[in-house]
PDB file of C-alpha atoms in Angstrom:
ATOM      1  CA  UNK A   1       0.000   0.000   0.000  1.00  0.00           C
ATOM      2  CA  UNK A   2       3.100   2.212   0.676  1.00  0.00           C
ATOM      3  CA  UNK A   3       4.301   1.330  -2.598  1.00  0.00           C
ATOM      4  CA  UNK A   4       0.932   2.391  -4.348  1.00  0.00           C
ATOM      5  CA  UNK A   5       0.780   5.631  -2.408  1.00  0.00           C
ATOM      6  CA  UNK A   6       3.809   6.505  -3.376  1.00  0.00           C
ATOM      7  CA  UNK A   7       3.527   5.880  -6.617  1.00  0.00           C
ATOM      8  CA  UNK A   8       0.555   8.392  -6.502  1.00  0.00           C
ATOM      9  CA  UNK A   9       2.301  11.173  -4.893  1.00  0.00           C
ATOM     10  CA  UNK A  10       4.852  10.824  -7.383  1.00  0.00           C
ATOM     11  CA  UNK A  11       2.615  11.105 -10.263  1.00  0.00           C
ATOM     12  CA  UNK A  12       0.960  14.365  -8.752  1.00  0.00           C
ATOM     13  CA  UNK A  13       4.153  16.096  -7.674  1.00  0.00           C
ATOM     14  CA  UNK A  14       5.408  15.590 -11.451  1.00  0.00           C
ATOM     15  CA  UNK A  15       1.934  16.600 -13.037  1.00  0.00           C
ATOM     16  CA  UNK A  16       2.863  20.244 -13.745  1.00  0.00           C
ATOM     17  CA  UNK A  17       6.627  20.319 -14.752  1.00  0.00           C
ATOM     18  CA  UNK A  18       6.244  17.229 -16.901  1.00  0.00           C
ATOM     19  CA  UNK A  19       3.283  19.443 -18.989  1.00  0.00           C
ATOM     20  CA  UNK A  20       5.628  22.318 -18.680  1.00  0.00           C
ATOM     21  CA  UNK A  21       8.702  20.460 -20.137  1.00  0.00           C
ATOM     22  CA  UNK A  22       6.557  19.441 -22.752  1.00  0.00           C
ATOM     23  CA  UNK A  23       5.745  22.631 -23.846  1.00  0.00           C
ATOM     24  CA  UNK A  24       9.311  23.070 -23.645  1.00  0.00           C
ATOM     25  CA  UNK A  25       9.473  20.519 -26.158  1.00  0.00           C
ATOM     26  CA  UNK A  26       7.490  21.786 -28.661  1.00  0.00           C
ATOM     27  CA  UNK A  27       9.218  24.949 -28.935  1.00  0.00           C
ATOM     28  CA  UNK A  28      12.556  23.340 -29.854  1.00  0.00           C
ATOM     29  CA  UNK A  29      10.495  21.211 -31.871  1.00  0.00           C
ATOM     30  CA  UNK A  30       9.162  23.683 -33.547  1.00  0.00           C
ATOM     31  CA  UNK A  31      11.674  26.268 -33.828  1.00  0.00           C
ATOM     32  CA  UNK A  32      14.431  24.654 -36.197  1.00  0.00           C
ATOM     33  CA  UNK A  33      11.055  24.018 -39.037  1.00  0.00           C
ATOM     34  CA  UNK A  34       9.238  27.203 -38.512  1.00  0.00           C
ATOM     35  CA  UNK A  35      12.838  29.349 -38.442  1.00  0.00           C
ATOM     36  CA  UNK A  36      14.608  28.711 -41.967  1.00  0.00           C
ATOM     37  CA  UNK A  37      17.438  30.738 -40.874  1.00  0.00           C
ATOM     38  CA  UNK A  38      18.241  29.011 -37.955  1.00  0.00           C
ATOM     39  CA  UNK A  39      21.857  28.152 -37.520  1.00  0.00           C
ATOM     40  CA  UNK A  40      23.196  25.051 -36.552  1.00  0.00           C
ATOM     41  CA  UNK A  41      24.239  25.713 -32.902  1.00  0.00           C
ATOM     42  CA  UNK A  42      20.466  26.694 -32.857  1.00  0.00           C
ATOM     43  CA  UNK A  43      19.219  23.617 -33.935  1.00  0.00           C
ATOM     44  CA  UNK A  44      21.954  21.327 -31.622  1.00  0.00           C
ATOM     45  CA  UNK A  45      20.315  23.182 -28.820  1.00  0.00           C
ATOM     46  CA  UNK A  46      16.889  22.329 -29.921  1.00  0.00           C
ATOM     47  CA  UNK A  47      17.527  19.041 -30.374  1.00  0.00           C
ATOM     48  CA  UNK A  48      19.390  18.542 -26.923  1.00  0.00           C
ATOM     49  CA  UNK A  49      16.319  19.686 -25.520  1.00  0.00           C
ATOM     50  CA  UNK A  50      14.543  17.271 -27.321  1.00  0.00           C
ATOM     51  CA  UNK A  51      16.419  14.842 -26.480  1.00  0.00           C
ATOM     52  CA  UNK A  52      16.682  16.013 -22.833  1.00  0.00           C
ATOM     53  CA  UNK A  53      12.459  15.921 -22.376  1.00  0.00           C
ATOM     54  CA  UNK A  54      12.142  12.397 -23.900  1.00  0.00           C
ATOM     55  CA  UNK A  55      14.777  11.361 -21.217  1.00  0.00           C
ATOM     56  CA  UNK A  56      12.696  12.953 -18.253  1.00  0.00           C
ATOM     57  CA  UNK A  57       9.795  11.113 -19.714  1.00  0.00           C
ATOM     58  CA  UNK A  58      11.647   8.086 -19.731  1.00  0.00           C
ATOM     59  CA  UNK A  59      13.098   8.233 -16.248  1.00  0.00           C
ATOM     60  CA  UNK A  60       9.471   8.939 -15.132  1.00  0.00           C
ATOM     61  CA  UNK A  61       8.410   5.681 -16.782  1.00  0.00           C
ATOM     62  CA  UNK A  62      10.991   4.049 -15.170  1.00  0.00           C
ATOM     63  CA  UNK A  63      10.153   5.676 -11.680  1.00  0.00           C
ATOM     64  CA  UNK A  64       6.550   5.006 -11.802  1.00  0.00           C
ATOM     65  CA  UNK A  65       7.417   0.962 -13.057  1.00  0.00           C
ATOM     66  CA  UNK A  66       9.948   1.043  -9.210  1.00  0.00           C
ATOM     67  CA  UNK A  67       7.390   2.134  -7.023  1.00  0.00           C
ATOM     68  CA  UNK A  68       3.915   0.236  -8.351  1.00  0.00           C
ATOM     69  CA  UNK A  69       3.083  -2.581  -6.311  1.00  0.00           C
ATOM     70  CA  UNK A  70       1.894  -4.913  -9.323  1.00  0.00           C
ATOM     71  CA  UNK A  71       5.214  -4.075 -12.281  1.00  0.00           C
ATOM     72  CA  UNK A  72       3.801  -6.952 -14.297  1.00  0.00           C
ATOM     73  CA  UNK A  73       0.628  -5.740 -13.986  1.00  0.00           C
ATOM     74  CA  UNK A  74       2.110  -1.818 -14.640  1.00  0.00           C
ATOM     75  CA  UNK A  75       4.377  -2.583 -17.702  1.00  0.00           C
ATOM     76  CA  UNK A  76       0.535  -4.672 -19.140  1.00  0.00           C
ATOM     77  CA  UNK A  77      -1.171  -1.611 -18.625  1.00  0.00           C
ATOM     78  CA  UNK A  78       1.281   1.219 -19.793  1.00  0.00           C
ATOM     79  CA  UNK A  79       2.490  -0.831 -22.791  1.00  0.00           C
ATOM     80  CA  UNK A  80       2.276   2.297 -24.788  1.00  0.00           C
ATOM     81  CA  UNK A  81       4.879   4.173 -22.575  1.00  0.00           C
ATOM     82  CA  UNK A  82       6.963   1.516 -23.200  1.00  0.00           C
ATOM     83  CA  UNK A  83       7.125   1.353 -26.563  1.00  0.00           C
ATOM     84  CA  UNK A  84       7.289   5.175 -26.570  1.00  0.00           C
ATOM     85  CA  UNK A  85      10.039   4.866 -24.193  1.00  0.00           C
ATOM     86  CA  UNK A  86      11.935   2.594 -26.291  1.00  0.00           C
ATOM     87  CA  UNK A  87      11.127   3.282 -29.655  1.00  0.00           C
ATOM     88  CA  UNK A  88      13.520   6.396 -30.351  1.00  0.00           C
ATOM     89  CA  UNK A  89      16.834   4.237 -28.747  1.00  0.00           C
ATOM     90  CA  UNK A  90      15.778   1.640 -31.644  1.00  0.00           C
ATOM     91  CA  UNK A  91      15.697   4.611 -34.050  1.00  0.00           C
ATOM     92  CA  UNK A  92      16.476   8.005 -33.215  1.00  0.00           C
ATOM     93  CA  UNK A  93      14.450   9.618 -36.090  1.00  0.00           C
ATOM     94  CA  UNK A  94      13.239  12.908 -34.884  1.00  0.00           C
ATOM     95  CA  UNK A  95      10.016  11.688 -35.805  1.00  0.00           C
ATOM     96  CA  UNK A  96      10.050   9.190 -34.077  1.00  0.00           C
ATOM     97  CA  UNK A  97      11.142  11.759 -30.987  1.00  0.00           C
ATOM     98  CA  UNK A  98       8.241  13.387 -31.712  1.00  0.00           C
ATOM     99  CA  UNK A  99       5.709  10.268 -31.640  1.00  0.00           C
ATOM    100  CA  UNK A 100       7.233   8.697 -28.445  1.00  0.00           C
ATOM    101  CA  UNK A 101       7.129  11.602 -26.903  1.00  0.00           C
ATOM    102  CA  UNK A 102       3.757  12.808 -27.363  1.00  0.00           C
ATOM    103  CA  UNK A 103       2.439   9.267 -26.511  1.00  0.00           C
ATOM    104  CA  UNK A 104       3.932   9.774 -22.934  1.00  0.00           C
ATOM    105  CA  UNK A 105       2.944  13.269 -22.465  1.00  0.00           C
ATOM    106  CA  UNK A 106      -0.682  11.802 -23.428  1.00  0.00           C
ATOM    107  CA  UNK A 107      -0.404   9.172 -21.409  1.00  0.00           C
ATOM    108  CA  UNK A 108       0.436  11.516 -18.196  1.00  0.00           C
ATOM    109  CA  UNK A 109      -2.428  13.622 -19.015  1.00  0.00           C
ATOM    110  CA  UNK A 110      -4.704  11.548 -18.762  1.00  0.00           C
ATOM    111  CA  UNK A 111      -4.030  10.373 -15.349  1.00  0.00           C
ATOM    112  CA  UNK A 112      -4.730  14.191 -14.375  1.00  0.00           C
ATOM    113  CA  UNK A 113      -8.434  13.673 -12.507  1.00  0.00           C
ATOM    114  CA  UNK A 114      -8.275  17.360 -12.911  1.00  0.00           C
ATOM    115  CA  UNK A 115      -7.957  17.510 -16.816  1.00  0.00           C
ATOM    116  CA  UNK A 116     -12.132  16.456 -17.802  1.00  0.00           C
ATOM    117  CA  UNK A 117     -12.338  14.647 -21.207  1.00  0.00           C
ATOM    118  CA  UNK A 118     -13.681  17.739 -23.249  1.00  0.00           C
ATOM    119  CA  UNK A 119     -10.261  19.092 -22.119  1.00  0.00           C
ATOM    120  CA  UNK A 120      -8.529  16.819 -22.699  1.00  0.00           C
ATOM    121  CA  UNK A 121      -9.687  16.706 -26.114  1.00  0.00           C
ATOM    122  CA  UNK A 122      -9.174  20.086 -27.313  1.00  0.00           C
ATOM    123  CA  UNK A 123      -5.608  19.769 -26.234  1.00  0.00           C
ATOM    124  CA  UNK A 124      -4.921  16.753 -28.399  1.00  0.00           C
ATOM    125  CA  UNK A 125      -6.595  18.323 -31.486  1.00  0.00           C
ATOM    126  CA  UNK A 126      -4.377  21.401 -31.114  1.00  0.00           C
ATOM    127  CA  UNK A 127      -1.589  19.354 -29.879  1.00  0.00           C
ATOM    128  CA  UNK A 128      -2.093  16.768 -32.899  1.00  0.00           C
ATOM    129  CA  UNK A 129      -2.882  19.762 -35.387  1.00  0.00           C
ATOM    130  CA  UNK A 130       0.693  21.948 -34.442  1.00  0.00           C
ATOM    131  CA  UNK A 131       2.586  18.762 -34.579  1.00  0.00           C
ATOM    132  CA  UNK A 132       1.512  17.187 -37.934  1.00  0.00           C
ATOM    133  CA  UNK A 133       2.070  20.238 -39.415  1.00  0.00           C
ATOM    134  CA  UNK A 134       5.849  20.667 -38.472  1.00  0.00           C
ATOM    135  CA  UNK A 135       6.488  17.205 -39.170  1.00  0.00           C
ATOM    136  CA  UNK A 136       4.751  17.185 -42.383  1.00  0.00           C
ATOM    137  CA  UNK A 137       6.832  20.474 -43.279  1.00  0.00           C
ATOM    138  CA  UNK A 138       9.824  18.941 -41.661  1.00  0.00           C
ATOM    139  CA  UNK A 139       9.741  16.180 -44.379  1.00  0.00           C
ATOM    140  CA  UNK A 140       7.660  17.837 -47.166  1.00  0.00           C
ATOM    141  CA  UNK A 141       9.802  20.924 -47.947  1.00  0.00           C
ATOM    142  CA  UNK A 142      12.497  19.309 -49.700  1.00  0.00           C
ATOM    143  CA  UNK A 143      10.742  16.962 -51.708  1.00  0.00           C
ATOM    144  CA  UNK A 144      11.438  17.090 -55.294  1.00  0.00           C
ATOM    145  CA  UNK A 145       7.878  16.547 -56.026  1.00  0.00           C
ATOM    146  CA  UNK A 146       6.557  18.218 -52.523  1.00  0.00           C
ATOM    147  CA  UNK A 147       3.268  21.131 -52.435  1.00  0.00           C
ATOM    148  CA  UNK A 148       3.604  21.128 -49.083  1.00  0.00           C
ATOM    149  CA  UNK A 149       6.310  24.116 -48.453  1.00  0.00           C
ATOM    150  CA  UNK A 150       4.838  26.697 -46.096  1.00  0.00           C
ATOM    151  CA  UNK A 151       3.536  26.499 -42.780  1.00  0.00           C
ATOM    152  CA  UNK A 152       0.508  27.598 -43.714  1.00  0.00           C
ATOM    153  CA  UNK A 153       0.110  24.218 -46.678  1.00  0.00           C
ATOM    154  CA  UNK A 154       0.934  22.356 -44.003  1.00  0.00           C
ATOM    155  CA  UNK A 155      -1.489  23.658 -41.086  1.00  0.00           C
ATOM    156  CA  UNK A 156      -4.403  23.600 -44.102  1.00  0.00           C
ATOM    157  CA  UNK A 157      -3.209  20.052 -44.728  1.00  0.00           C
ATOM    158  CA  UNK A 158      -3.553  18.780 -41.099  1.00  0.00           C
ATOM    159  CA  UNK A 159      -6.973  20.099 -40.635  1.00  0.00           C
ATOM    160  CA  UNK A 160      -8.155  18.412 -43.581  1.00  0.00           C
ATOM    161  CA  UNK A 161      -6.474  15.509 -42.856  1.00  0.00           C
ATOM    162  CA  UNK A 162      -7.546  15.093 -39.194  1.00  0.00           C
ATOM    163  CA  UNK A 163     -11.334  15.553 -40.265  1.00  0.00           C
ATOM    164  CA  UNK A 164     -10.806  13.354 -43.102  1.00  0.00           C
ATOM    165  CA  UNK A 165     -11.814  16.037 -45.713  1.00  0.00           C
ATOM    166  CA  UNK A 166      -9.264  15.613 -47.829  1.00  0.00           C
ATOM    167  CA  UNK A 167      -9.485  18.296 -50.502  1.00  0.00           C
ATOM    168  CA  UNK A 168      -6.407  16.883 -52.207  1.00  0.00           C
ATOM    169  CA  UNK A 169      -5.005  20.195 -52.765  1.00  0.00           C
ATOM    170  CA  UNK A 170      -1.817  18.808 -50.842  1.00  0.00           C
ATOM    171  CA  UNK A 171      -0.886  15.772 -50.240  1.00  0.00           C
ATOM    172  CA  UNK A 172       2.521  14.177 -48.972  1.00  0.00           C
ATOM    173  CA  UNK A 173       4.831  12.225 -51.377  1.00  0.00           C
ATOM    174  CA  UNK A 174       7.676  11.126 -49.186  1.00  0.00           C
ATOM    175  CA  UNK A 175       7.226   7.933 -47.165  1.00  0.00           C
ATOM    176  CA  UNK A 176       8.251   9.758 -43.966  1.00  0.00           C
ATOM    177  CA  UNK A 177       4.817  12.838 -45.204  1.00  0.00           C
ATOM    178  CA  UNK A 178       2.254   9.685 -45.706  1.00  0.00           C
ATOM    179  CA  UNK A 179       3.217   8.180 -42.470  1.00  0.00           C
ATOM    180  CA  UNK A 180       1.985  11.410 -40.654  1.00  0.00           C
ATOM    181  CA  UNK A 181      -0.801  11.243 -43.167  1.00  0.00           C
ATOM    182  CA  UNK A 182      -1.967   8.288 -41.672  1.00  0.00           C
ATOM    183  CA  UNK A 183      -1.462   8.929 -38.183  1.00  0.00           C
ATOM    184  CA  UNK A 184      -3.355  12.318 -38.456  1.00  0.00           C
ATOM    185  CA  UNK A 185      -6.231  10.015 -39.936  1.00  0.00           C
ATOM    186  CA  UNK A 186      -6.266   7.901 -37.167  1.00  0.00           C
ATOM    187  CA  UNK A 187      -6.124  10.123 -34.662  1.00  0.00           C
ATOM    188  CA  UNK A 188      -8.617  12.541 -36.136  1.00  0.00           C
ATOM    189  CA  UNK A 189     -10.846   8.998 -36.193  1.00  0.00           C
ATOM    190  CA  UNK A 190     -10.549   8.748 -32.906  1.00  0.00           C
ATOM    191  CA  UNK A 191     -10.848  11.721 -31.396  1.00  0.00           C
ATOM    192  CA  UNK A 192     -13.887  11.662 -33.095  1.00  0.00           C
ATOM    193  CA  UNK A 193     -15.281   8.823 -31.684  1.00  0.00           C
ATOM    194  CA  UNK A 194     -13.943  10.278 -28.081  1.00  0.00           C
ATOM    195  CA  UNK A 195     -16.355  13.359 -28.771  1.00  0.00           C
ATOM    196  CA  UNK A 196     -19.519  11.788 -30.227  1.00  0.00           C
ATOM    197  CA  UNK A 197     -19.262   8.917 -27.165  1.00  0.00           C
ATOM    198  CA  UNK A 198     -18.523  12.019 -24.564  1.00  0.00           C
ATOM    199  CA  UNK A 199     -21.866  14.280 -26.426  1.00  0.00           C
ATOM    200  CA  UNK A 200     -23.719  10.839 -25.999  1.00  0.00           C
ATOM    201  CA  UNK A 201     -22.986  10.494 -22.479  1.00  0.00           C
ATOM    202  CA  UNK A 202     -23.967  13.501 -21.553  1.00  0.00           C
ATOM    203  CA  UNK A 203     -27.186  13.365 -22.884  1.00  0.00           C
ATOM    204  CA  UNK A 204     -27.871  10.135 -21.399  1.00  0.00           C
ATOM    205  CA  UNK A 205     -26.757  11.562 -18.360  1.00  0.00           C
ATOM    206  CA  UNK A 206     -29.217  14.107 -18.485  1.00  0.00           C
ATOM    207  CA  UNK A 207     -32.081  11.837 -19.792  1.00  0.00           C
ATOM    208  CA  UNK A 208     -31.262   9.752 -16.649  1.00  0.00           C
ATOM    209  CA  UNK A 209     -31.431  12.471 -14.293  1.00  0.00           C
ATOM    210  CA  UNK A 210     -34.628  13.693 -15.856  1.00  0.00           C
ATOM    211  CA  UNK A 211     -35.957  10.019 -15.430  1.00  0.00           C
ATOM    212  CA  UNK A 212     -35.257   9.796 -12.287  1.00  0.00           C
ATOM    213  CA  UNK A 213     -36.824  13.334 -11.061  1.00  0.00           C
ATOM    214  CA  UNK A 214     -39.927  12.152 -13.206  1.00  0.00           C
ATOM    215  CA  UNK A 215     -40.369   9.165 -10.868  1.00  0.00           C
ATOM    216  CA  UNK A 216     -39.159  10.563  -8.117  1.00  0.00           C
ATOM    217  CA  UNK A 217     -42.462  13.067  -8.514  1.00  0.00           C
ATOM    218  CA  UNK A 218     -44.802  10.014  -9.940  1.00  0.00           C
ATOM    219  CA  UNK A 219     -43.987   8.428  -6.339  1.00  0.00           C
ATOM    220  CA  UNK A 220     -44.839  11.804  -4.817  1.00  0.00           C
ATOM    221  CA  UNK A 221     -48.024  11.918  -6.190  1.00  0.00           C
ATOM    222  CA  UNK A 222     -48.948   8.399  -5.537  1.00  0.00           C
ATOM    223  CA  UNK A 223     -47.874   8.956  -2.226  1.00  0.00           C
ATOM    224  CA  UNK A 224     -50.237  12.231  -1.717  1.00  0.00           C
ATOM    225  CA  UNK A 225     -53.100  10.259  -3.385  1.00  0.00           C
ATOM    226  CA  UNK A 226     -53.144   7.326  -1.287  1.00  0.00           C
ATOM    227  CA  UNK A 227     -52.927   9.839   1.607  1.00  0.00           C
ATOM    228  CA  UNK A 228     -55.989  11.599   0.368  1.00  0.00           C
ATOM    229  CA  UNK A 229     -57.542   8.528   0.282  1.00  0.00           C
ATOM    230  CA  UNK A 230     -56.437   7.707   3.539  1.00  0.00           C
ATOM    231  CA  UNK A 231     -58.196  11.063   4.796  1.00  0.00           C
ATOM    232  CA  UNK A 232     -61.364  10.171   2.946  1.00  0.00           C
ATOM    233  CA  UNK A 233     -61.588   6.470   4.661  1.00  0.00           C
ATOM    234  CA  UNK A 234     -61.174   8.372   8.249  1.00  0.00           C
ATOM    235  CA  UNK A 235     -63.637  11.275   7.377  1.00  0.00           C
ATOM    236  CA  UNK A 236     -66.239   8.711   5.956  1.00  0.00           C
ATOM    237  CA  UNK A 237     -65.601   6.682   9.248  1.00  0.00           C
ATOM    238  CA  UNK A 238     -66.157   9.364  11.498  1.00  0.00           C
ATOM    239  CA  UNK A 239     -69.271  10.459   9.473  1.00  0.00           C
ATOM    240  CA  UNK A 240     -71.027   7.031  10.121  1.00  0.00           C
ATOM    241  CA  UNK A 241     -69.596   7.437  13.732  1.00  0.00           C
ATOM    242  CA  UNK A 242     -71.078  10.339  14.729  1.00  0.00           C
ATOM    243  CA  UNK A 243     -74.356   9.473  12.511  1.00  0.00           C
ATOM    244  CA  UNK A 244     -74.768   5.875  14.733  1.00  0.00           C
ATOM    245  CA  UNK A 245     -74.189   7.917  17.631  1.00  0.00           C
TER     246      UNK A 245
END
């Protein structure tokens, strides 16, 4: 129990600086595609810190994994940190960088009680939206065959692609463009289906609760009717009383 609770603590101490060093992350993610001019001392720093937030991430993994109770039962249910943990020291692609490391800040924000769904939500469209477009850049603006060379292509691009419009005004040629392609469609799928089942809920929710106050006033009423009737029986009672009498 010790073990658990301190896992807890842990996770709630490191709530706010691990969103914080994300944030930190995209802006050196960011920086070296959105500034041309950037030099490379510029860009080594940028991806240091890359580098640097993935490895917090990681060691937070790894701290969590030491202090749960059940590690079988932690490395079943967080198989996606994993993965995100390892998956850049298989390949360090910047890409990949990216992807690992947005599955782990994900992954921590959800186990926020304080972050509600809806929340949640618009920061992984955003999130999702301002990524895809600097990776798609990232890989896109070189292409010999590319029409995705401005931020603004590639910000149209992602919106399109993440609510599976699809104009087809710009598309991705490189392998590296069509595997963001595909991610964006996914996610865009699915969060989605996280909205539509979240709008659902709520209005079940509030057919429930209006239900349950329509019942709760039928039983009223049945109540104060058979206590009318009760004060009918008596009345009639004493009538024929006091009539015998």
């Amino acid at each position: 129990m010790k073990e658990q609770s301190a896992q807890v603590r842990w996770e709630q101490h490191t709530q706010r600086p691990l969103l914080a060093l994300a944030v930190l992350f995209a802006v050196a993610y960011a920086v070296p595609i959105v500034d041309t001019s950037a030099g490379r001392s510029l860009t080594a720093v940028c991806t240091v810190v890359e580098w640097v937030v993935w490895g917090v991430f990681a060691v937070d993994y790894l701290v969590r994994l030491s202090l749960s109770r059940d590690r079988r039962g932690f490395v079943r249910q967080h198989w996606m940190d994993l993965c995100a943990v390892v998956l850049p020291l298989i390949q360090p692609l910047r890409l990949l960088r990216l992807v690992s490391t947005l599955l782990l800040v994900g992954q921590r924000a959800r186990m926020a009680s304080q972050i509600r769904v809806t929340t949640y939500v618009a920061g992984a469209v955003v999130g999702l939206l301002m990524f895809g477009s600097l990776a798609v850049l990232s890989v896109e603006r070189d292409a010999p065959d590319g029409n995705i060379r401005t931020l603004g292509d590639a910000v149209w691009w992602s919106f399109t692609t993440m609510t599976t419009v699809g104009y087809g005004d710009h598309a991705p040629t490189t392998g590296l463009g069509r595997m963001v392609a595909v991610g964006l469609m996914l996610s865009g799928i699915a969060l989605l289906g996280v909205v539509t089942a979240n709008i659902a809920a709520w209005f079940i929710e509030r057919f429930e609760k209006d239900d349950v106050e329509e019942r709760r006033q039928t039983e009223a009423i049945q109540a104060l009717t058979e206590e009318v009737r009760a004060l009918r029986a008596e009345v009639a009672s004493l009538r024929n009383t006091s009539v015998g009498g």
